[in-house]
XYZ file of C-alpha atoms in Angstrom:
677
model
C 257.420 4.593 17.041
C 260.316 4.148 19.455
C 259.730 3.772 23.174
C 260.145 7.010 25.114
C 262.891 5.675 27.391
C 265.750 3.203 27.245
C 268.241 2.299 29.931
C 271.265 0.123 30.549
C 271.805 -1.283 34.042
C 274.675 -2.885 35.859
C 274.488 -4.385 39.342
C 277.083 -5.978 41.583
C 276.817 -7.727 44.919
C 279.432 -9.327 47.126
C 278.390 -11.459 50.097
C 280.290 -12.943 53.039
C 278.295 -15.349 55.184
C 279.071 -17.801 57.974
C 276.753 -20.009 60.037
C 277.432 -22.089 63.141
C 275.236 -24.849 64.651
C 275.601 -26.234 68.188
C 273.562 -29.074 69.715
C 273.525 -29.577 73.492
C 271.448 -31.619 75.949
C 271.534 -29.434 79.059
C 268.102 -29.547 80.754
C 266.479 -30.829 77.631
C 267.941 -30.331 74.189
C 269.089 -27.113 72.542
C 269.636 -26.722 68.825
C 271.541 -23.417 68.670
C 272.265 -21.596 65.425
C 274.087 -18.327 64.939
C 275.743 -16.515 62.091
C 276.323 -13.297 60.248
C 276.066 -11.954 56.720
C 277.798 -8.930 55.172
C 276.813 -7.605 51.750
C 278.058 -4.850 49.504
C 275.869 -3.781 46.564
C 276.125 -1.212 43.793
C 273.730 -0.010 41.113
C 274.414 1.989 37.936
C 271.941 2.996 35.238
C 272.366 5.049 32.069
C 269.075 6.543 30.858
C 268.240 7.854 27.407
C 264.944 9.723 27.157
C 262.899 10.733 24.114
C 259.953 13.073 23.734
C 256.438 11.874 24.517
C 253.970 13.425 22.053
C 250.240 12.716 22.086
C 247.772 14.033 19.499
C 244.043 14.335 20.075
C 242.269 15.252 16.856
C 238.489 15.440 17.369
C 237.586 15.925 13.696
C 236.095 18.541 11.401
C 232.425 18.811 12.425
C 231.075 22.121 13.680
C 227.855 22.925 15.487
C 226.103 23.889 18.666
C 224.651 21.699 21.350
C 221.216 22.298 19.806
C 222.547 21.046 16.463
C 223.836 17.929 18.175
C 220.431 17.215 19.713
C 218.586 17.937 16.472
C 220.906 15.771 14.381
C 222.089 12.850 16.510
C 223.320 11.064 13.410
C 226.153 13.616 13.179
C 228.859 13.083 15.789
C 229.447 16.646 16.863
C 232.220 17.264 19.408
C 230.639 19.474 22.053
C 231.541 20.836 25.457
C 229.377 19.071 28.090
C 229.659 22.027 30.485
C 228.217 24.793 28.301
C 225.511 25.181 25.680
C 227.835 25.491 22.714
C 230.500 23.485 20.952
C 234.193 24.216 20.693
C 235.648 24.263 17.209
C 236.715 20.617 16.852
C 239.056 21.482 14.017
C 241.461 22.701 16.665
C 243.013 19.535 18.061
C 245.408 19.324 20.984
C 248.980 18.130 21.326
C 250.310 17.077 24.722
C 254.059 16.676 25.104
C 256.343 15.573 27.912
C 259.887 16.663 27.143
C 262.992 15.495 29.025
C 265.035 18.256 30.629
C 268.166 16.171 30.004
C 268.064 13.398 27.449
C 270.933 11.477 29.035
C 271.083 10.905 32.784
C 272.961 8.553 35.087
C 271.701 6.992 38.301
C 274.088 5.504 40.834
C 273.676 4.106 44.331
C 275.537 1.773 46.656
C 274.535 -0.164 49.718
C 276.276 -1.847 52.631
C 274.439 -4.129 55.036
C 275.402 -6.416 57.900
C 273.230 -8.855 59.805
C 273.776 -10.955 62.909
C 271.354 -13.595 64.173
C 271.022 -16.160 66.949
C 268.248 -18.691 67.478
C 267.572 -21.643 69.750
C 265.165 -24.539 69.275
C 264.653 -25.703 72.857
C 262.945 -29.019 73.720
C 262.333 -29.153 77.495
C 260.198 -32.281 76.950
C 259.952 -34.676 73.997
C 256.460 -33.395 73.089
C 257.227 -29.641 73.415
C 259.449 -27.397 71.287
C 260.082 -23.691 71.863
C 261.927 -21.555 69.351
C 263.482 -18.201 70.211
C 265.402 -16.006 67.840
C 266.758 -12.513 67.409
C 268.246 -10.838 64.344
C 269.918 -7.445 64.078
C 270.495 -5.747 60.712
C 272.151 -2.473 59.836
C 271.962 -1.050 56.347
C 273.426 1.995 54.629
C 272.121 3.128 51.247
C 274.150 5.926 49.665
C 273.114 7.918 46.626
C 273.245 11.411 45.168
C 270.461 13.889 44.607
C 269.639 17.530 45.017
C 268.637 19.933 47.769
C 265.817 18.466 49.806
C 262.838 20.751 50.441
C 259.267 20.500 51.685
C 256.769 22.136 49.285
C 253.975 21.969 51.879
C 255.943 23.907 54.508
C 257.185 26.360 51.890
C 253.634 26.995 50.717
C 252.448 27.701 54.278
C 255.125 30.370 54.750
C 254.586 31.723 51.230
C 250.823 32.244 51.593
C 251.163 33.690 55.094
C 253.578 36.377 53.946
C 251.442 37.172 50.892
C 248.411 37.536 53.129
C 250.266 39.995 55.377
C 251.344 42.012 52.336
C 247.736 42.224 51.122
C 248.337 40.415 47.847
C 246.071 37.489 48.691
C 243.073 39.781 48.326
C 243.982 40.573 44.748
C 243.845 37.006 43.448
C 241.655 35.085 45.904
C 238.165 36.352 45.184
C 237.181 32.932 43.766
C 238.925 30.876 46.499
C 241.446 29.507 44.011
C 244.507 30.983 45.655
C 245.778 31.669 49.137
C 245.280 29.154 51.898
C 242.018 27.799 50.538
C 240.317 28.358 53.895
C 237.640 30.674 52.515
C 239.080 33.663 54.366
C 240.605 36.345 52.175
C 243.120 38.324 54.194
C 243.372 42.026 53.336
C 246.742 42.248 55.060
C 248.515 45.250 56.524
C 247.147 47.751 53.953
C 243.693 47.332 55.542
C 244.959 47.918 59.068
C 243.032 50.677 60.845
C 246.300 52.514 61.443
C 246.705 53.143 57.697
C 243.180 52.949 56.303
C 241.619 56.133 54.964
C 244.805 58.155 54.899
C 246.295 58.325 51.396
C 249.347 60.181 52.696
C 250.316 57.089 54.730
C 250.136 54.653 51.834
C 253.880 54.847 51.347
C 254.308 53.440 54.865
C 252.484 50.228 53.989
C 254.323 49.968 50.671
C 257.661 50.066 52.442
C 256.478 47.125 54.537
C 254.374 45.075 52.132
C 256.716 45.094 49.131
C 259.624 43.586 51.095
C 257.195 41.057 52.583
C 256.139 39.942 49.103
C 259.761 39.624 47.988
C 260.578 37.597 51.096
C 257.567 35.365 50.343
C 259.068 34.543 46.969
C 262.328 33.585 48.659
C 260.567 30.866 50.654
C 260.118 28.885 47.425
C 262.868 26.575 46.172
C 263.313 26.643 42.389
C 264.454 23.867 40.106
C 268.057 23.502 39.052
C 266.845 23.145 35.437
C 267.101 26.351 33.420
C 263.614 26.006 31.927
C 261.156 28.820 31.257
C 257.434 28.252 31.760
C 254.162 30.130 32.086
C 252.377 30.657 35.389
C 249.370 32.928 35.628
C 249.562 32.746 39.424
C 253.062 34.207 39.559
C 252.213 36.846 36.989
C 249.192 37.963 39.025
C 251.092 38.130 42.301
C 254.349 39.595 40.989
C 253.584 41.564 37.795
C 256.775 43.571 38.227
C 258.931 40.427 38.061
C 257.145 38.224 35.539
C 256.088 39.534 32.174
C 252.961 37.562 31.144
C 254.051 34.794 33.457
C 257.386 34.165 31.747
C 259.937 33.161 34.373
C 263.631 33.859 33.896
C 265.547 31.510 36.230
C 268.564 33.808 36.109
C 266.518 36.695 37.463
C 265.136 34.529 40.236
C 268.605 33.440 41.296
C 269.738 37.054 41.426
C 266.872 37.785 43.851
C 268.251 35.287 46.329
C 265.643 32.575 45.756
C 267.130 29.182 46.787
C 268.073 26.927 43.880
C 268.441 23.167 44.055
C 272.076 22.111 44.146
C 273.733 18.652 44.068
C 273.615 16.830 47.379
C 274.819 13.386 48.418
C 272.924 11.568 51.133
C 272.972 8.302 53.062
C 269.995 6.484 54.516
C 270.927 4.437 57.602
C 268.603 2.029 59.396
C 269.112 -0.258 62.396
C 266.536 -3.053 62.515
C 265.908 -5.531 65.339
C 263.715 -8.523 64.506
C 262.572 -11.015 67.210
C 261.159 -14.495 66.445
C 259.099 -16.893 68.595
C 257.600 -20.337 67.879
C 255.909 -23.077 69.924
C 254.942 -26.640 68.937
C 253.170 -29.080 71.291
C 251.940 -32.663 71.011
C 249.344 -32.928 73.808
C 249.049 -36.708 73.788
C 252.719 -37.395 73.050
C 251.639 -39.966 70.453
C 252.872 -38.213 67.293
C 249.340 -37.823 65.910
C 248.458 -34.298 67.087
C 250.308 -30.989 66.897
C 249.335 -27.539 68.146
C 251.682 -24.813 66.984
C 252.120 -21.065 66.744
C 254.746 -18.659 65.399
C 255.325 -14.922 65.476
C 258.129 -13.005 63.854
C 259.197 -9.709 62.362
C 260.897 -9.832 58.970
C 262.756 -6.887 57.460
C 263.434 -6.359 53.808
C 266.178 -4.112 52.414
C 265.945 -0.819 50.556
C 266.557 -1.779 46.952
C 268.910 0.738 45.408
C 266.575 1.882 42.663
C 264.320 3.348 45.363
C 267.005 5.795 46.555
C 268.455 6.842 43.183
C 265.351 8.477 41.668
C 266.529 12.055 42.151
C 269.141 11.488 39.447
C 266.611 10.160 36.941
C 264.911 11.752 33.966
C 262.904 14.899 34.671
C 260.262 16.076 32.234
C 258.401 19.280 31.480
C 254.866 19.274 30.087
C 253.761 21.440 27.170
C 250.246 21.731 25.738
C 249.613 23.088 22.222
C 246.914 23.701 19.685
C 247.080 21.294 16.748
C 247.854 23.168 13.533
C 246.437 21.217 10.600
C 248.397 23.212 8.037
C 251.762 22.260 9.509
C 253.040 25.753 8.644
C 253.666 28.901 10.647
C 252.145 31.678 8.540
C 254.493 34.590 8.072
C 252.886 38.041 8.527
C 254.997 39.298 5.637
C 253.911 38.258 2.165
C 257.535 38.375 1.044
C 258.684 35.848 3.648
C 258.111 32.114 3.246
C 256.001 30.089 5.636
C 258.013 27.763 7.882
C 257.113 24.173 8.901
C 256.003 23.815 12.524
C 255.392 20.044 12.690
C 251.687 20.819 13.288
C 252.473 22.402 16.671
C 250.405 25.564 16.977
C 249.761 28.044 19.768
C 251.053 27.041 23.171
C 248.216 26.692 25.655
C 250.095 25.696 28.783
C 253.599 24.958 29.959
C 254.858 23.650 33.263
C 258.130 23.488 35.194
C 259.813 20.100 35.706
C 258.300 17.225 37.647
C 260.875 15.724 39.977
C 261.419 12.760 42.288
C 262.469 13.193 45.908
C 263.815 10.584 48.304
C 262.778 10.942 51.920
C 266.009 11.345 53.895
C 264.428 9.412 56.802
C 263.386 6.466 54.633
C 262.780 3.340 56.720
C 263.186 -0.328 55.850
C 259.899 -2.057 54.939
C 259.002 -4.952 57.203
C 256.329 -7.553 57.889
C 254.897 -8.873 61.166
C 253.629 -12.417 60.667
C 251.703 -14.586 63.137
C 250.497 -18.140 62.563
C 248.558 -20.503 64.798
C 247.488 -23.971 63.767
C 246.372 -27.476 64.601
C 247.188 -30.806 62.878
C 245.662 -34.211 63.546
C 246.096 -37.603 61.954
C 242.540 -38.757 61.173
C 243.469 -42.170 59.812
C 246.649 -43.933 58.755
C 248.413 -41.753 56.151
C 245.676 -39.054 56.292
C 246.068 -35.809 58.240
C 243.961 -32.680 58.712
C 245.554 -29.251 59.287
C 243.917 -25.937 60.228
C 245.934 -22.715 60.166
C 245.242 -19.021 60.755
C 247.735 -16.606 59.184
C 248.027 -12.879 59.799
C 250.578 -10.726 57.954
C 250.910 -6.967 58.435
C 253.149 -5.188 55.927
C 254.315 -1.826 57.235
C 256.441 1.082 55.989
C 255.977 -0.017 52.380
C 257.500 2.217 49.710
C 255.523 4.523 47.425
C 256.015 7.897 45.751
C 253.455 10.583 46.624
C 252.931 13.978 44.990
C 253.446 16.573 47.732
C 253.248 19.597 45.458
C 249.498 19.429 44.895
C 246.575 19.469 47.281
C 242.792 19.489 47.233
C 240.915 22.346 48.901
C 237.424 22.392 50.318
C 234.783 24.974 49.473
C 233.603 26.269 52.893
C 230.135 27.000 51.551
C 229.419 23.449 50.355
C 231.942 21.317 52.217
C 232.945 19.696 48.911
C 236.261 19.923 47.053
C 236.574 22.982 44.874
C 235.892 22.472 41.166
C 236.261 25.505 38.972
C 239.098 25.182 36.477
C 240.108 21.586 35.744
C 239.089 21.942 32.091
C 239.069 25.010 29.905
C 237.467 26.468 26.822
C 239.554 27.853 24.029
C 238.054 31.184 22.984
C 239.276 32.743 19.742
C 239.222 36.536 19.250
C 236.562 37.598 16.759
C 236.223 40.711 14.607
C 233.109 42.909 14.437
C 231.505 40.569 11.931
C 231.978 37.612 14.297
C 234.760 36.009 12.268
C 237.896 34.634 13.803
C 240.874 36.966 13.530
C 243.647 35.124 11.634
C 246.813 34.599 13.676
C 245.318 35.977 16.891
C 246.280 33.751 19.877
C 243.366 32.088 21.677
C 242.319 32.810 25.224
C 241.706 30.092 27.818
C 238.549 30.207 29.909
C 238.575 27.845 32.933
C 235.487 25.680 33.365
C 234.589 22.918 35.862
C 235.274 19.341 34.845
C 233.279 17.533 37.537
C 236.393 16.491 39.476
C 238.216 18.074 42.420
C 240.727 20.725 41.421
C 244.402 20.443 42.282
C 246.247 23.376 43.863
C 249.966 23.838 43.394
C 252.123 24.431 46.480
C 255.379 25.497 44.809
C 254.792 27.040 41.348
C 258.446 26.447 40.368
C 257.734 22.703 40.153
C 254.983 20.582 38.724
C 254.844 17.197 40.506
C 257.165 16.592 43.456
C 257.003 12.810 43.884
C 258.555 11.912 47.220
C 259.539 8.286 47.829
C 258.602 7.449 51.403
C 257.033 4.882 53.717
C 253.455 5.769 52.862
C 251.821 2.402 52.250
C 250.669 -0.522 54.339
C 248.834 -3.795 53.765
C 247.337 -6.629 55.769
C 246.660 -10.231 54.813
C 244.832 -12.704 57.011
C 243.605 -16.146 56.055
C 242.063 -19.324 57.427
C 243.326 -22.516 55.776
C 241.987 -26.087 55.908
C 244.172 -28.809 54.441
C 243.858 -32.578 54.026
C 246.973 -34.553 53.113
C 247.181 -38.166 52.137
C 250.714 -39.447 52.103
C 251.864 -41.890 49.456
C 250.183 -45.254 50.083
C 248.537 -47.818 47.847
C 250.156 -46.094 44.876
C 248.471 -42.704 45.209
C 248.710 -39.475 47.173
C 246.659 -36.298 47.389
C 246.649 -32.805 48.851
C 243.449 -30.744 49.093
C 242.964 -27.342 50.712
C 240.473 -24.545 51.170
C 241.540 -20.968 51.978
C 239.372 -18.086 53.101
C 241.382 -14.857 53.019
C 241.325 -11.083 52.881
C 244.068 -8.775 51.627
C 243.565 -5.053 52.171
C 245.687 -1.924 52.030
C 247.381 0.191 49.383
C 250.786 -1.497 49.048
C 250.680 -3.358 45.742
C 253.410 -2.026 43.509
C 256.186 0.498 44.040
C 255.722 1.697 40.433
C 251.944 2.182 40.650
C 250.295 5.596 40.289
C 248.829 5.464 43.794
C 249.661 8.724 45.533
C 250.147 10.686 42.303
C 246.692 12.292 42.575
C 246.026 13.821 46.022
C 242.274 13.820 45.360
C 242.136 10.001 45.533
C 243.791 9.481 48.938
C 240.527 8.572 50.652
C 239.811 5.908 47.993
C 243.233 4.276 47.657
C 243.097 1.935 50.629
C 241.000 -1.072 49.669
C 241.249 -4.647 48.518
C 244.619 -5.548 47.047
C 244.779 -6.836 43.502
C 245.521 -10.394 44.706
C 242.646 -10.484 47.220
C 240.557 -13.661 46.837
C 237.850 -14.660 49.244
C 237.752 -18.398 48.485
C 240.319 -20.732 46.928
C 239.948 -24.519 46.652
C 242.872 -26.652 45.441
C 243.105 -30.379 44.794
C 246.388 -31.979 43.669
C 246.846 -35.708 43.230
C 248.963 -38.351 41.544
C 248.558 -42.098 41.051
C 251.091 -44.663 39.908
C 249.717 -47.136 37.339
C 251.174 -50.463 36.179
C 254.077 -50.500 33.728
C 255.590 -47.291 35.209
C 252.799 -44.995 34.118
C 251.896 -41.940 36.205
C 248.733 -39.860 36.091
C 248.462 -36.517 37.883
C 245.977 -33.688 38.136
C 245.851 -30.168 39.585
C 242.494 -28.451 39.967
C 241.808 -24.967 41.342
C 238.595 -23.077 41.885
C 238.905 -19.489 43.055
C 236.554 -16.582 43.532
C 237.078 -13.480 41.438
C 239.927 -11.037 41.813
C 239.073 -7.330 42.258
C 239.323 -4.563 39.689
C 238.801 -0.803 39.628
C 236.706 1.602 37.612
C 239.057 4.468 36.782
C 238.878 7.775 35.019
C 242.082 8.876 33.325
C 242.173 12.413 32.022
C 244.208 15.576 31.619
C 243.355 18.634 33.701
C 244.909 21.952 34.697
C 245.854 22.934 38.232
C 245.485 26.455 39.632
C 248.871 27.476 38.209
C 247.818 26.405 34.701
C 250.021 23.289 34.629
C 248.677 20.218 32.902
C 248.236 17.086 35.026
C 247.622 13.513 33.934
C 245.227 12.259 36.571
C 243.707 8.928 37.554
C 240.630 8.861 39.767
C 238.536 5.939 40.932
C 234.977 6.283 39.667
C 233.225 7.781 36.675
C 231.912 11.139 35.488
C 228.197 11.440 34.864
C 226.616 14.288 32.886
C 223.005 14.757 34.001
C 220.395 17.449 34.432
C 222.146 18.535 37.615
C 225.377 19.180 35.737
C 228.651 17.299 35.676
C 229.102 15.040 38.697
C 231.946 12.663 39.472
C 230.810 9.500 41.243
C 233.601 8.339 43.545
C 234.315 4.665 44.063
C 236.766 2.809 46.226
C 239.776 1.235 44.553
C 239.253 -2.419 43.537
C 235.550 -2.129 44.351
C 234.436 -4.616 41.655
C 234.999 -8.350 41.180
C 235.834 -10.605 38.293
C 233.958 -13.862 37.843
C 235.147 -17.014 39.583
C 237.595 -19.276 37.756
C 237.852 -23.081 37.528
C 241.139 -24.425 36.197
C 241.949 -28.105 35.559
C 245.351 -29.388 34.411
C 246.378 -33.021 33.713
C 249.713 -34.780 33.278
C 250.621 -38.325 32.301
C 254.156 -39.729 32.210
C 255.824 -43.026 31.255
C 259.181 -44.093 32.712
C 261.500 -46.484 30.897
C 265.069 -47.752 30.916
C 267.585 -47.079 28.156
C 270.620 -49.253 28.778
C 272.105 -48.026 32.032
C 270.104 -44.812 31.968
C 266.493 -43.953 32.765
C 264.187 -41.760 30.774
C 260.635 -40.489 30.707
C 258.183 -39.055 28.258
C 255.235 -36.983 29.412
C 252.156 -35.229 28.104
C 250.629 -32.204 29.861
C 247.250 -30.637 29.135
C 246.580 -27.165 30.539
C 243.061 -25.749 30.876
C 241.399 -29.050 30.099
C 237.959 -27.417 30.261
C 238.960 -25.021 27.460
C 237.741 -21.917 29.318
C 238.427 -18.353 28.165
C 238.185 -16.555 31.504
C 238.760 -12.786 31.375
C 240.791 -11.135 34.146
C 239.981 -7.408 34.304
C 242.427 -5.051 36.035
C 240.817 -1.667 35.326
C 237.818 -0.312 33.413
C 237.774 3.216 32.005
C 234.129 3.987 31.089
C 234.906 7.595 30.162
C 236.467 6.314 26.934
C 233.050 5.046 25.867
C 230.872 7.875 27.189
C 232.230 10.503 24.822
C 233.489 12.571 27.750
C 236.947 14.079 27.966
C 237.605 17.133 30.094
C 240.907 17.992 28.452
C 240.287 21.183 26.568
C 236.602 21.011 27.402
C 235.647 18.855 24.436
C 234.067 15.459 23.995
C 235.703 12.570 22.173
C 233.875 9.352 21.413
C 235.936 6.188 21.702
C 235.794 2.528 22.656
C 235.420 1.325 26.213
C 238.942 0.840 27.549
C 239.678 -2.409 29.393
C 243.008 -3.337 30.882
C 242.545 -7.098 30.971
C 243.963 -10.475 29.985
C 242.138 -13.556 28.745
C 243.082 -17.190 29.272
C 243.940 -18.708 25.920
C 242.008 -21.974 26.072
C 243.353 -25.521 26.092
C 247.093 -26.046 25.567
C 249.252 -29.147 25.160
C 252.873 -29.810 26.017
C 254.977 -32.880 25.198
C 258.322 -33.441 26.877
C 261.145 -35.930 27.130
C 263.830 -36.322 29.783
C 266.741 -38.661 30.356
C 268.852 -39.212 33.482
C 272.431 -40.469 33.168
C-alpha cells in the first residue's frame, strides 16, 4: 500500500563571505588570517499524512494452556501470564490517525561568524597556532504553547492528594506520586474525622482543590475525544465513562495550547590551539598537538517539529464478519471495514522544541609524533580524543517509570491486558456485548502518564553526548621506484548515545539506564593497506585491503503496551522477555552489547593509459570483494518474534526471528573508460 507520509521540501541559503590573509616577519613570522561569514537560511515543508493501520490476526484455534501442553502439534495462541487461552479468533487492529492530514512546517535561520587566527613561527623548527571564532545564530520557527508535563504532574498529584482523591485510585500504587504513600488528604484530618455534620466543610475545600488540580494540566489544541479511565475515576462528575469533551474542559478554564512563535538564539565562542616542533631541526621528526572547539548549527528541521503531523492512537477488536450487526431485524447490517469494538484510544502525541536549545559542539584534541625511518618512509603515531556535547535528541517527557517500594523494582501490573467477554448463565458469550479489559503484567516496566491530555510529548533538546578516542599507527611510503603505499592500524572506542537525531532513543523512559553504550560505528581494531605500482607500458595496479573487528548490535524487544491511563504505546527495550517457572521476566541488556564478526575486504584495480591524437585516455577494471565474502552486518535482533511471545492483548503469536541486517553481495566487477581533452 501507499507510504503513510509524503512531503515536499524547499530550502534556500544565501551566503556572504570574505577572508583576508596577512604575512609579516616581526619577531619571527606571522601568517595571519581573518574573515567573516553571514548566512540566511529558510526551510519550508508541506506534509501529507495517511492512516497507519496494523492487523494482528492470531488465527482460529481455541483451547486452554493444558490443551496446548497436551497437543503440542496444534499451535494454540495462549496467554503466557495465566492458565488459560484468549479467544484467538478476536484479532487486534492498531491505528495511528493524523489529527490533520495536511500540515506545513516553516523555519528560518540567520547566522554570522567572525574568526581570526595566527600561525606564529618564532623559530624555524617551531610553529604555534592560535585562533578564535565567534558565531551567533538565530533560528526562528512557529509552534504552540510550551509546557512542562513533569512540573504539571507534580502540582496535579499534590492537589489531588490534599483533596483526598489519591486514596480512591491509588490502592495498587498505579496512580498518585508513585512513592508508595497513599495520602488521605484533608478529609482524614483529625479536625474533621468522626463528625458527619462537618463533612460539608471538607467538601467545600476539597472539591475546589480537585478542580484547581485539573487546571494545572495543559490540554491539546486538537479537538479530539479519547478515553481515559484515570480521569473518569478521579472526576466522575466531569467525564462520563472517560469520554472527554474538549469544549467542556475549555469552559472550566483549563489552559489550551495556542499558536506561539519563538526564536532560539545562541552565542558561541570557539578557541583553537596548535603546536608543531622539530626537535632536531633536520626535517625528519615532528611532534605536534592540537586542541579546538567546533560548533555546528541548528538545522532548521530540528526547530520546526511542533508544526508537523500529530497522530492519535486507536486500538480495536478485529471483526471477521466486516459488518456491524443491527439490533433490529428490519434494519440492514452496515460494513465496518472489520473494525470492531474499540479497546483503547489516546490523545495526540506531539513534538516540543526546547526554547533554550543549544548548538551542538565538539571538543577535539590530537597529539602525535612523526619520524622518517628511511628515505621516503615515515612512521606516524597519533592519539585522537573527540567529545561531542549537547547533541540533539527527542525525549518523551510525558511518561515515567515508578519503583515499587516493597521490591525496589519498577512496577509491572498493567502493560498487557486480557479481553474478557461477558457470558450468560450457560457460559456462552453474549452476542454484541462489549468486552472488558483486565490488566495483566507483561514482564516489562510500566509507563505512567504525567499529563492525561497528551500521549507522548517528545521534546527536542540537548540530551545526548558521545566520545571517541583512538590510537593510530601509520606507515607511509612516498612514490619512489614506481610504487607507493600507506598502511595503518587504529585502536578506538566510541561510546555514548548520540548516533542519530531520528532514532527512537529517549522514546521509552524505561530504557534510559541502558541507552548509553557503544555507538553503532564503534570498532576496536581496523587495519588498512593501500598501495599502487606503475608497470611498464603505462599500466597501473592498485589494491585496497581492510580488516576490521565487528561492529556492535543490540538485542531489542519491540511491543505494544498500555500505560496507566490506558493509552497504547509502541515500545522498544533492550533485552528479551523470558517465560520461566518464576513467571515472566525481562532480561535487560545494554544497547549495542553484542558484536558482529570481523570483516576482511580486498579490492583491486588495474588501469592502462594511452594517447589518442592530442588527447589522453584510460581504461580500467575494478574488482570489489575479491575474496567473494558474504559478511552479514546485524543492526538489531528481535528474539521475541521467534519466541511466540507478544504482550499486546495478552496473547502469543509465533513468527520468524526478526533481524535488521545487511549482507555483502559477493564479488563485483566494474569496467570504465575516461578521456581527457
